[in-house]
PDB file of C-alpha atoms in Angstrom:
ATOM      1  CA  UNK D   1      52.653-102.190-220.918  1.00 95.00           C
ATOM      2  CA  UNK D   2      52.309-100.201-217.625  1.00 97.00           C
ATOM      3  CA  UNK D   3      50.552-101.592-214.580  1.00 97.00           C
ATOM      4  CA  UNK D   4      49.831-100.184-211.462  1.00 97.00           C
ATOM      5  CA  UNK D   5      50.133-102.858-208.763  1.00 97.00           C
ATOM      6  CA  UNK D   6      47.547-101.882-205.601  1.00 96.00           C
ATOM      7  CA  UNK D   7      48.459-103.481-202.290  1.00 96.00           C
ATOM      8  CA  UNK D   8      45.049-103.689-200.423  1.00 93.00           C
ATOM      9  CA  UNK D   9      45.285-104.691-196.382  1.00 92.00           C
ATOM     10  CA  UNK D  10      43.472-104.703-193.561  1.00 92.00           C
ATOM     11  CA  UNK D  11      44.607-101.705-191.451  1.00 90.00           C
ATOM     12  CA  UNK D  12      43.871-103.046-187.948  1.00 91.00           C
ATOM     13  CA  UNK D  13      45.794-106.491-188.583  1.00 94.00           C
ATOM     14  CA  UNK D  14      48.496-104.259-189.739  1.00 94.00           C
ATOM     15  CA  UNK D  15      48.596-101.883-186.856  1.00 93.00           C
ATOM     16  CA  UNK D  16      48.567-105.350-184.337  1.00 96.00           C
ATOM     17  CA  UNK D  17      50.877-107.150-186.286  1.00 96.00           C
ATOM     18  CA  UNK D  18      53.696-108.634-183.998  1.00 97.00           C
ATOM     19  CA  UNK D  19      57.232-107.317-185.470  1.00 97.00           C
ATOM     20  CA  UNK D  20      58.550-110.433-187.159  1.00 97.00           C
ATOM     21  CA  UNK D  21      54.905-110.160-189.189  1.00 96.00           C
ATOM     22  CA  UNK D  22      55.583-107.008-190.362  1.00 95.00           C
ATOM     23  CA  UNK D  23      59.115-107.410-191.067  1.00 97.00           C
ATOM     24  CA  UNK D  24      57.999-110.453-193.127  1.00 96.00           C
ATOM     25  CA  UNK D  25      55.930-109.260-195.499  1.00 94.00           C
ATOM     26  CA  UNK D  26      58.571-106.140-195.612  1.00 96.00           C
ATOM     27  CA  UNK D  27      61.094-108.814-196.796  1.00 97.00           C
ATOM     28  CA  UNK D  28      58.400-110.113-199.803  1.00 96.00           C
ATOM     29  CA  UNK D  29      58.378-106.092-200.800  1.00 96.00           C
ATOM     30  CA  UNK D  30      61.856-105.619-200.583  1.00 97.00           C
ATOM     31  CA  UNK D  31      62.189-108.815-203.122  1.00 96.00           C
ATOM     32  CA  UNK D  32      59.941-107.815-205.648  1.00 97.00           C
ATOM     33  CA  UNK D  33      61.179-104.753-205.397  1.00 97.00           C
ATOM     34  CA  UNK D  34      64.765-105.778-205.799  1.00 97.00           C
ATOM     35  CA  UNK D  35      63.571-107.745-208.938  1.00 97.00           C
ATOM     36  CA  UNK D  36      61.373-105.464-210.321  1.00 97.00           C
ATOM     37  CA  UNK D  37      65.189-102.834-210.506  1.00 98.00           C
ATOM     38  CA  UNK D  38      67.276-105.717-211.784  1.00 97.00           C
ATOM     39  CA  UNK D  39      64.828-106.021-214.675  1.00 97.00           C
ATOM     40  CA  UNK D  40      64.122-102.520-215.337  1.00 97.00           C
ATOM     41  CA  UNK D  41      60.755-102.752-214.549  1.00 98.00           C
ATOM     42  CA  UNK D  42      60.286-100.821-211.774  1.00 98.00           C
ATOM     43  CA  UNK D  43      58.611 -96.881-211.825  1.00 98.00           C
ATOM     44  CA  UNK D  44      57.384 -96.277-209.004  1.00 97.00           C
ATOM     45  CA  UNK D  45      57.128 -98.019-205.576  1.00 97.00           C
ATOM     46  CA  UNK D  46      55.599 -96.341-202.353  1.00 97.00           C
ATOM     47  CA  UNK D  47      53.288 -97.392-199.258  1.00 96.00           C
ATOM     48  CA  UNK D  48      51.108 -95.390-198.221  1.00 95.00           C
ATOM     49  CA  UNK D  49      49.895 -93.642-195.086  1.00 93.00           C
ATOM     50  CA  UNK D  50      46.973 -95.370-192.746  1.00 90.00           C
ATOM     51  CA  UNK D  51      43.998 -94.223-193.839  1.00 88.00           C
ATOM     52  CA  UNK D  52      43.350 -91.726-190.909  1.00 87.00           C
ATOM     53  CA  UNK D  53      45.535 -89.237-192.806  1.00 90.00           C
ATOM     54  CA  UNK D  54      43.814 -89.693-195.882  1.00 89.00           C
ATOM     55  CA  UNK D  55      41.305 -86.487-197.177  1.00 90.00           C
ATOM     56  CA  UNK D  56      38.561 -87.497-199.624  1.00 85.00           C
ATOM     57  CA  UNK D  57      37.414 -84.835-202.095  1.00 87.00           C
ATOM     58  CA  UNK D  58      33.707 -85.269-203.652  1.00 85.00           C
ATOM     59  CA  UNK D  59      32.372 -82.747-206.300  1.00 89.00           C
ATOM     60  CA  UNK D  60      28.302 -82.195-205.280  1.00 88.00           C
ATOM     61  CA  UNK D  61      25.961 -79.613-207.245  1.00 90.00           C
ATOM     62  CA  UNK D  62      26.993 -77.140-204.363  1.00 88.00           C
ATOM     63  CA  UNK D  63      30.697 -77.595-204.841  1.00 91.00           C
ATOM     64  CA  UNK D  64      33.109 -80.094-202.701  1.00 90.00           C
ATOM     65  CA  UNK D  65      33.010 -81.703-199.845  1.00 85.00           C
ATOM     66  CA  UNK D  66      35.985 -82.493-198.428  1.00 89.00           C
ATOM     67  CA  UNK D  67      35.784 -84.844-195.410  1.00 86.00           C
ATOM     68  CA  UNK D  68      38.593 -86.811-193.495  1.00 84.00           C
ATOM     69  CA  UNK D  69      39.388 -90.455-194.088  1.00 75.00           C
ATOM     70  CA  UNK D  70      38.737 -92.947-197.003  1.00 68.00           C
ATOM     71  CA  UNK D  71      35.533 -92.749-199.040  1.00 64.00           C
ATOM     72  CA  UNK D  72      34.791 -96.238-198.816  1.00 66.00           C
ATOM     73  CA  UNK D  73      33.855 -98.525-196.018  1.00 68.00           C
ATOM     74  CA  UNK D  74      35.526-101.493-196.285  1.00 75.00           C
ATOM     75  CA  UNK D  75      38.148-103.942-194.205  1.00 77.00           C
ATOM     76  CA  UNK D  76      40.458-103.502-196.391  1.00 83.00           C
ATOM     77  CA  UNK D  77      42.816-100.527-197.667  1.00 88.00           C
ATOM     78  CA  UNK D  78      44.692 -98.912-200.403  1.00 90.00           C
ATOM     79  CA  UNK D  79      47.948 -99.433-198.214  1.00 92.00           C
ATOM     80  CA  UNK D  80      51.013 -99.144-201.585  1.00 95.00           C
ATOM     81  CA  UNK D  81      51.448 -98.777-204.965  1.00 97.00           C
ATOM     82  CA  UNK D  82      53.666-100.162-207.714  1.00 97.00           C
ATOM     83  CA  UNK D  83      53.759 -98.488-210.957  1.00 98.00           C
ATOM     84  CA  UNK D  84      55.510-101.020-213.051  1.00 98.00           C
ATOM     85  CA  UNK D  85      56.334-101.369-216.916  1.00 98.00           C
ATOM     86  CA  UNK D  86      56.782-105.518-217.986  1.00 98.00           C
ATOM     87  CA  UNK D  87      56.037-107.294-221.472  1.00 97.00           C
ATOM     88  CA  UNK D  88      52.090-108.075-220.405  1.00 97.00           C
ATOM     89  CA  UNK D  89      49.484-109.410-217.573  1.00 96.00           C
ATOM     90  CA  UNK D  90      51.256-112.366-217.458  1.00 97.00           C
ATOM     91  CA  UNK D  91      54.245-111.096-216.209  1.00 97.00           C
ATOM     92  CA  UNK D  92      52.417-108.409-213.558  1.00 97.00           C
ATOM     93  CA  UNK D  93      50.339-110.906-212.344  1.00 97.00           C
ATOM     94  CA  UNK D  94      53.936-112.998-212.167  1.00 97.00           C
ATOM     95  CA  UNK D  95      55.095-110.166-209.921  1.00 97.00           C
ATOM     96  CA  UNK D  96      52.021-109.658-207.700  1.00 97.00           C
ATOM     97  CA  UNK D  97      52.149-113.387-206.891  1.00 96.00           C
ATOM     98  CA  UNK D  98      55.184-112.656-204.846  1.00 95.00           C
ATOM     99  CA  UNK D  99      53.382-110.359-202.326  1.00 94.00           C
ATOM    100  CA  UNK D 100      51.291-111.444-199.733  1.00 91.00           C
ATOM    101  CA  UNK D 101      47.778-110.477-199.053  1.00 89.00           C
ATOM    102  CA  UNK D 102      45.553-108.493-201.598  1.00 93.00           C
ATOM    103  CA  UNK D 103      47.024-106.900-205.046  1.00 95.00           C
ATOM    104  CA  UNK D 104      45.013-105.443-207.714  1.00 96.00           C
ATOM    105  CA  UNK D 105      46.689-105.056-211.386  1.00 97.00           C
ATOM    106  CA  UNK D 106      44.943-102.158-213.580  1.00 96.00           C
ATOM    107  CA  UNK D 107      46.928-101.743-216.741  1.00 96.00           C
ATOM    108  CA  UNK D 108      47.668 -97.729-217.170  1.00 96.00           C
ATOM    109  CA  UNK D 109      45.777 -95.910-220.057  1.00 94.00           C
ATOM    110  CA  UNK D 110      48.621 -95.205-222.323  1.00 87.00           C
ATOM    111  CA  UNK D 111      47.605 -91.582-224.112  1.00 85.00           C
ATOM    112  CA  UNK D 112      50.448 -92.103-226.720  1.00 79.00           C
ATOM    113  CA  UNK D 113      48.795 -95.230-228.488  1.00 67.00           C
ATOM    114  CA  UNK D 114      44.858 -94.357-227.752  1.00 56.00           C
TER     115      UNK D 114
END
């Protein structure tokens, strides 16, 4: 089964993180990333951009509008993505519990079996 692992943080803390924070929780992604490629696992694995460079398209009965930034307001952010491929939830939720903070699983719609 595919999952996409979504790594939701809180872009201020990030931002005014002291340097042994950040490269702490770059250690825990460098681990499961590590073991996500020794067990073949592993599709796709990228962080993000702060939100301040993200562009939000939204269809309207006049056409788009296309405004700067997030659509939502929350606290916390859409800040990486893992696209991984493992036996079941079990096991993604195995490999989300080695990240810190916030990580939503969604399995991946698989078009071949539906």
């Amino acid at each position: 089964m595919k999952f996409a692992l979504l790594i939701y943080g809180n872009e201020r803390e990030w931002a005014e993180a002291s340097d042994s924070d950040r490269e702490a929780e770059y250690a825990a992604h460098y681990r499961l990333t590590d073991g996500l490629k020794s067990n073949s696992a592993l599709l796709i694995a990228e962080e993000l951009q702060p939100t301040i460079a993200a562009t939000t398209v939204r269809m309207a009965k006049g056409g788009p509008i296309i405004t700067d930034g997030p659509f939502a307001e929350t606290t916390e952010h859409l800040g990486g993505i893992y696209i991984i491929e493992v036996r079941d939830l079990d096991e993604a939720i195995a490999y989300a519990r080695e990240l810190p903070g916030t990580t939503e699983i969604r399995p991946i719609v698989d078009r071949a079996r539906s």
